[in-house]
Short mmCIF file of C-alpha atoms in Angstrom, two decimals:
data_model
loop_
_atom_site.label_atom_id
_atom_site.label_comp_id
_atom_site.label_asym_id
_atom_site.label_seq_id
_atom_site.Cartn_x
_atom_site.Cartn_y
_atom_site.Cartn_z
CA MET R 35 10.99 15.58 14.26
CA PRO R 36 11.44 15.73 10.93
CA GLY R 37 12.72 12.30 9.12
CA ASP R 38 16.43 12.51 8.03
CA ALA R 39 15.04 12.51 4.29
CA LEU R 40 13.66 15.30 3.61
CA SER R 41 17.15 17.34 3.93
CA GLN R 42 18.51 15.91 1.05
CA ASP R 43 19.67 17.68 -1.27
CA PRO R 44 17.94 17.37 -4.04
CA ALA R 45 20.94 17.12 -6.54
CA GLU R 46 21.29 13.79 -4.48
CA LEU R 47 17.13 12.38 -4.56
CA ARG R 48 18.09 13.44 -8.32
CA ARG R 49 20.74 11.23 -8.92
CA ARG R 50 19.11 8.39 -7.35
CA ILE R 51 15.91 8.07 -9.59
CA ASP R 52 16.62 5.05 -12.20
CA SER R 53 13.79 6.46 -14.97
CA SER R 54 15.38 3.66 -17.36
CA LYS R 55 13.45 0.70 -15.01
CA ALA R 56 9.81 0.64 -13.48
CA HIS R 57 9.72 0.72 -9.87
CA PRO R 58 6.52 -1.26 -7.76
CA ALA R 59 5.58 2.27 -6.50
CA ARG R 60 5.34 4.21 -9.02
CA VAL R 61 3.83 1.31 -11.55
CA TYR R 62 0.48 1.72 -8.29
CA ASP R 63 0.78 4.96 -9.17
CA VAL R 64 0.20 4.01 -12.85
CA PHE R 65 -3.28 2.33 -11.26
CA LEU R 66 -4.09 5.27 -9.17
CA GLY R 67 -4.49 7.26 -11.89
CA GLY R 68 -1.95 9.39 -10.59
CA LYS R 69 1.22 10.78 -12.74
CA ASP R 70 4.20 11.44 -10.25
CA HIS R 71 5.74 8.08 -13.08
CA TYR R 72 7.92 7.54 -15.91
CA PRO R 73 7.70 5.84 -20.03
CA ALA R 74 8.81 3.22 -18.76
CA ASP R 75 6.39 2.73 -15.33
CA LEU R 76 3.98 3.10 -17.85
CA ALA R 77 4.71 -0.20 -20.36
CA ALA R 78 5.10 -2.27 -17.33
CA ALA R 79 1.35 -0.71 -15.54
CA ALA R 80 0.64 -1.40 -19.20
CA ALA R 81 1.92 -5.28 -19.70
CA GLY R 82 0.57 -5.94 -16.66
CA LEU R 83 -3.04 -4.18 -17.62
CA ALA R 84 -3.24 -6.73 -21.47
CA ALA R 85 -1.88 -9.83 -19.13
CA ASN R 86 -4.89 -9.14 -16.55
CA PRO R 87 -7.94 -6.79 -18.69
CA ARG R 88 -9.10 -5.65 -15.21
CA GLY R 89 -5.88 -6.13 -13.13
CA TYR R 90 -6.69 -2.49 -11.80
CA LEU R 91 -9.16 -3.56 -10.14
CA ASP R 92 -6.86 -5.27 -7.92
CA VAL R 93 -4.78 -2.14 -6.65
CA ARG R 94 -7.36 -0.02 -6.21
CA HIS R 95 -9.62 -2.29 -4.40
CA ASN R 96 -6.46 -3.15 -2.23
CA ARG R 97 -6.01 1.12 -1.99
CA ASP R 98 -10.11 0.91 -0.94
CA PHE R 99 -8.76 -1.91 1.86
CA LEU R 100 -6.98 0.59 3.76
CA ARG R 101 -9.08 3.31 3.79
CA ARG R 102 -11.90 0.71 5.62
CA ALA R 103 -9.65 -0.67 7.61
CA VAL R 104 -7.58 3.23 8.76
CA THR R 105 -11.38 4.36 9.08
CA ALA R 106 -12.81 1.07 11.23
CA LEU R 107 -9.30 1.41 13.96
CA ALA R 108 -9.30 5.00 13.96
CA ARG R 109 -13.10 5.79 14.48
CA GLU R 110 -13.96 2.16 16.53
CA ASP R 111 -11.21 0.75 17.77
CA GLY R 112 -9.47 4.18 19.50
CA ILE R 113 -6.36 4.20 17.72
CA ARG R 114 -4.18 7.16 17.20
CA GLN R 115 -1.20 6.27 15.87
CA PHE R 116 -0.59 4.72 12.10
CA LEU R 117 2.88 2.49 10.21
CA ASP R 118 2.46 3.13 7.26
CA ILE R 119 5.34 1.21 5.40
CA GLY R 120 5.62 1.30 1.68
CA THR R 121 3.24 3.64 1.41
CA GLY R 122 4.01 4.78 -1.78
CA LEU R 123 3.12 8.32 -4.03
CA PRO R 124 0.48 10.75 -2.35
CA THR R 125 -2.52 10.31 -3.65
CA ALA R 126 -6.12 10.08 -2.62
CA GLU R 127 -6.70 9.76 0.84
CA ASN R 128 -3.71 8.85 2.43
CA VAL R 129 -3.70 6.90 6.04
CA HIS R 130 -3.38 10.44 7.82
CA GLN R 131 -6.08 12.25 5.85
CA ILE R 132 -8.12 9.19 6.89
CA ALA R 133 -7.05 9.23 10.65
CA GLN R 134 -6.83 13.43 11.46
CA ARG R 135 -10.72 13.36 10.31
CA ILE R 136 -12.48 11.11 12.51
CA ALA R 137 -9.35 11.38 15.13
CA PRO R 138 -7.24 14.70 13.95
CA GLU R 139 -4.56 14.14 16.69
CA SER R 140 -3.11 11.34 15.36
CA ARG R 141 0.23 9.98 13.82
CA VAL R 142 1.41 9.33 11.10
CA VAL R 143 4.60 7.59 10.20
CA TYR R 144 5.15 6.49 6.24
CA VAL R 145 7.86 4.73 5.11
CA ASP R 146 9.95 4.20 1.79
CA ASN R 147 13.10 3.93 0.07
CA ASP R 148 11.75 4.87 -3.51
CA PRO R 149 12.97 9.08 -4.57
CA VAL R 150 10.26 9.89 -6.24
CA VAL R 151 7.83 9.51 -2.93
CA LEU R 152 10.53 11.09 -0.80
CA ALA R 153 10.33 14.13 -3.57
CA HIS R 154 6.47 14.35 -2.76
CA ALA R 155 7.17 13.55 0.90
CA ARG R 156 5.85 17.39 1.69
CA ALA R 157 2.82 16.76 0.32
CA LEU R 158 2.27 13.52 2.42
CA LEU R 159 3.81 16.49 5.65
CA THR R 160 -0.04 18.73 6.10
CA SER R 161 -1.01 17.17 8.77
CA GLY R 162 -3.65 19.44 11.20
CA PRO R 163 -2.52 21.50 13.96
CA GLU R 164 -3.53 18.08 16.43
CA GLY R 165 -1.59 15.59 15.00
CA ARG R 166 0.99 15.28 13.38
CA THR R 167 2.55 13.77 10.29
CA ASP R 168 6.43 12.51 9.36
CA TYR R 169 8.32 10.90 6.89
CA ILE R 170 11.30 8.78 6.74
CA ASP R 171 13.16 7.29 3.62
CA ALA R 172 14.20 4.35 4.78
CA ASP R 173 13.73 0.20 3.34
CA LEU R 174 11.49 -2.66 4.99
CA LYS R 175 14.05 -4.80 5.18
CA SER R 176 16.03 -2.43 7.68
CA PRO R 177 13.42 -2.29 10.99
CA ALA R 178 15.50 -1.54 13.38
CA ARG R 179 16.34 1.77 11.57
CA ILE R 180 12.87 1.98 11.26
CA LEU R 181 11.41 1.74 14.94
CA GLU R 182 14.14 4.32 15.83
CA GLN R 183 13.76 6.85 14.02
CA ALA R 184 10.02 6.34 14.05
CA ALA R 185 10.32 6.31 17.28
CA GLY R 186 10.84 10.44 17.13
CA THR R 187 7.13 10.76 16.15
CA LEU R 188 5.14 8.04 17.71
CA ASP R 189 4.85 7.16 21.05
CA LEU R 190 6.22 3.30 21.11
CA SER R 191 4.82 2.58 24.23
CA ARG R 192 1.09 3.18 22.93
CA PRO R 193 -1.01 1.26 20.60
CA VAL R 194 0.27 1.70 17.34
CA ALA R 195 -1.41 0.43 14.04
CA LEU R 196 1.30 -1.69 11.61
CA CYS R 197 0.24 -0.60 8.08
CA LEU R 198 1.98 -3.59 5.71
CA VAL R 199 -0.05 -2.56 2.57
CA ALA R 200 0.80 -4.41 -0.87
CA ILE R 201 4.38 -4.57 0.06
CA LEU R 202 4.84 -8.18 1.57
CA HIS R 203 4.61 -9.47 -2.26
CA PHE R 204 8.72 -7.38 -3.30
CA VAL R 205 10.25 -9.43 -0.11
CA GLU R 206 11.09 -12.95 -0.16
CA ASP R 207 10.21 -15.48 2.20
CA GLU R 208 13.43 -15.53 3.94
CA GLU R 209 13.37 -11.58 5.00
CA ALA R 210 9.14 -11.43 5.02
CA TYR R 211 8.71 -13.00 8.29
CA PRO R 212 11.19 -11.71 9.96
CA ILE R 213 10.94 -8.09 8.94
CA VAL R 214 6.90 -8.71 10.37
CA ARG R 215 8.16 -10.51 13.65
CA GLU R 216 11.08 -7.19 13.97
CA LEU R 217 8.50 -5.30 14.19
CA MET R 218 5.48 -6.24 15.31
CA ASP R 219 7.34 -7.55 18.45
CA ALA R 220 8.58 -3.85 19.29
CA LEU R 221 4.97 -2.47 19.57
CA PRO R 222 2.99 -3.29 22.23
CA ALA R 223 -0.39 -4.34 23.36
CA GLY R 224 -3.79 -3.53 21.66
CA SER R 225 -1.39 -2.61 18.47
CA ARG R 226 -2.68 -3.74 15.29
CA LEU R 227 -1.55 -4.93 11.58
CA VAL R 228 -3.40 -3.98 9.13
CA LEU R 229 -1.48 -6.47 6.11
CA SER R 230 -2.54 -6.96 2.94
CA HIS R 231 -0.73 -9.18 -0.09
CA LEU R 232 -1.36 -10.97 -3.55
CA THR R 233 -1.59 -14.78 -4.38
CA GLU R 234 -2.69 -17.14 -6.32
CA ASP R 235 -5.44 -18.95 -4.59
CA LEU R 236 -8.15 -17.47 -6.28
CA ASN R 237 -7.49 -16.41 -10.02
CA PRO R 238 -4.75 -18.29 -10.74
CA GLU R 239 -4.78 -17.92 -14.59
CA ASN R 240 -4.67 -14.22 -14.15
CA ILE R 241 -2.46 -13.29 -11.75
CA ARG R 242 0.86 -15.49 -12.74
CA ALA R 243 0.15 -13.64 -16.03
CA VAL R 244 0.71 -10.24 -14.29
CA GLN R 245 3.30 -11.98 -12.11
CA ARG R 246 5.47 -12.97 -16.08
CA THR R 247 5.00 -9.56 -16.76
CA TYR R 248 6.80 -8.30 -13.43
CA THR R 249 9.35 -10.44 -13.23
CA GLU R 250 10.36 -10.25 -16.59
CA ARG R 251 11.38 -6.74 -15.17
CA GLY R 252 13.68 -7.65 -12.49
CA PHE R 253 10.53 -7.85 -10.15
CA THR R 254 10.54 -9.75 -6.78
CA PHE R 255 7.10 -10.45 -6.68
CA VAL R 256 5.69 -13.53 -4.93
CA LEU R 257 2.19 -14.99 -4.57
CA ARG R 258 1.07 -16.46 -1.24
CA SER R 259 -1.24 -18.73 0.29
CA ARG R 260 -4.41 -17.00 2.30
CA LYS R 261 -2.60 -19.75 4.43
CA ASP R 262 1.21 -18.36 3.76
CA VAL R 263 -0.24 -15.27 4.60
CA GLU R 264 -2.07 -15.92 7.24
CA ARG R 265 1.41 -16.80 9.02
CA PHE R 266 2.40 -13.13 9.00
CA PHE R 267 -0.54 -13.27 12.18
CA THR R 268 -0.03 -16.38 13.68
CA GLU R 269 3.64 -16.21 13.86
CA THR R 270 3.32 -12.75 15.16
CA GLY R 271 1.11 -14.10 18.27
CA LEU R 272 -1.25 -11.70 16.77
CA GLU R 273 -5.72 -12.73 16.90
CA PRO R 274 -7.25 -11.77 13.61
CA ALA R 275 -9.86 -9.77 13.44
CA GLU R 276 -13.10 -10.62 12.19
CA PRO R 277 -13.40 -11.36 9.06
CA GLY R 278 -9.70 -12.64 9.13
CA VAL R 279 -8.04 -12.86 6.31
CA VAL R 280 -9.93 -12.55 3.29
CA PRO R 281 -10.37 -11.29 -0.91
CA VAL R 282 -9.89 -7.28 0.10
CA HIS R 283 -12.80 -6.31 -1.70
CA HIS R 284 -15.30 -9.33 0.80
CA TRP R 285 -13.31 -6.83 4.26
CA ARG R 286 -15.93 -5.67 5.80
CA PRO R 287 -17.59 -3.53 2.76
CA ASP R 288 -19.13 -0.54 2.79
CA HIS R 289 -19.67 0.35 -0.79
CA ALA R 290 -18.85 3.43 -0.57
CA ALA R 291 -15.80 3.40 -2.78
CA PRO R 292 -15.02 7.03 -4.89
CA VAL R 293 -16.94 7.15 -8.20
CA PRO R 294 -13.79 9.11 -10.51
CA GLU R 295 -15.59 11.32 -12.00
CA GLN R 296 -16.56 11.12 -16.06
CA PRO R 297 -14.70 13.34 -18.85
CA GLU R 298 -16.44 13.56 -22.28
CA ALA R 299 -16.21 10.49 -24.19
CA SER R 300 -14.90 11.79 -27.04
CA TYR R 301 -11.68 12.44 -24.65
CA LEU R 302 -12.51 9.45 -23.73
CA ALA R 303 -12.17 7.03 -26.17
CA GLU R 304 -8.91 9.03 -27.42
CA LEU R 305 -6.49 7.24 -24.69
CA ASP R 306 -5.45 4.08 -23.98
CA ASP R 307 -6.25 1.20 -22.08
CA ILE R 308 -3.90 1.98 -19.40
CA GLU R 309 -4.91 5.74 -18.78
CA LYS R 310 -8.65 5.23 -18.81
CA VAL R 311 -7.79 3.29 -15.63
CA ARG R 312 -8.50 6.04 -13.83
CA TYR R 313 -11.92 6.57 -14.55
CA LYS R 314 -12.97 3.20 -14.08
CA ASP R 315 -15.85 2.20 -11.59
CA ILE R 316 -14.69 -0.03 -9.82
CA ASN R 317 -18.01 -1.22 -7.98
CA ASP R 318 -19.00 -3.76 -10.59
CA VAL R 319 -16.19 -6.07 -8.41
CA THR R 320 -16.32 -9.86 -8.79
CA ASP R 321 -14.89 -12.53 -7.13
CA ALA R 322 -13.22 -13.56 -10.27
CA ASP R 323 -11.61 -10.04 -10.20
CA ILE R 324 -9.79 -9.53 -6.94
CA ASN R 325 -6.63 -11.68 -6.23
CA VAL R 326 -5.47 -10.15 -3.16
CA TYR R 327 -6.12 -11.12 0.21
CA GLY R 328 -6.82 -8.41 3.20
CA GLY R 329 -6.70 -9.00 7.21
CA LEU R 330 -6.10 -6.69 10.65
CA GLY R 331 -5.05 -8.58 13.68
CA VAL R 332 -4.55 -7.99 16.85
CA LYS R 333 -2.02 -8.17 18.83
CA GLY R 334 -2.81 -9.00 23.06
#
């Protein structure tokens, strides 16, 4: 059953878009080399890059963590249902593409509340004939609504992998921990939590500079310690899978991060620094580059 958001009037979607203010999903799109953003988003991303010139590695390695986690869940753990909240704009590769390549019958529900993401939702809804994909227009802060609508596509009596990837640092403590508890409490034994989160533990000077550029633009931006990230697992009774909560580039590395095709050198030379990011090879990452923890938990 398709999500109610897909039937919304295009004029209403346009009315909801505020292109004058940066939005996290669209800033993320800039760093991933997408084209679905506005000047305010480009300016926010450029300011973040100026504050931390290798900050694109956080975004790209966060995305590569998601690739490896979904691959492990589908291939090794037999998970066939995924609930991806805060999915952002379509980008290669999306959760359903990864999961359905391994298990074509996989079902995936995406959740986001950015109308630009919603306008591109049909690009996400290209499931293979054996599986199913849906999109819900909802806010992470409305877990009951998310669960109610997700039940139209997912069987919530069977294990579900809940993906909260690079979203919880936009939510304050008093809401973040109860939201994760409510979501995981509704899922059965055998379900998983895939989570990544920005931190100041690893390279504090770099990430605090980035934090300043985004809070100046009105973003909530909470940097949590490893212990605080682990709380999302321990307070929901989850057993962390190996290797635990670690910097994302150390979470089961397979050294298979995609390498972007390179343009002509003359073309590359004409681009601004933020425009060059899409062509960067992220395989030269070091521990001094990463400010994101990632982990996977299992509900017993």
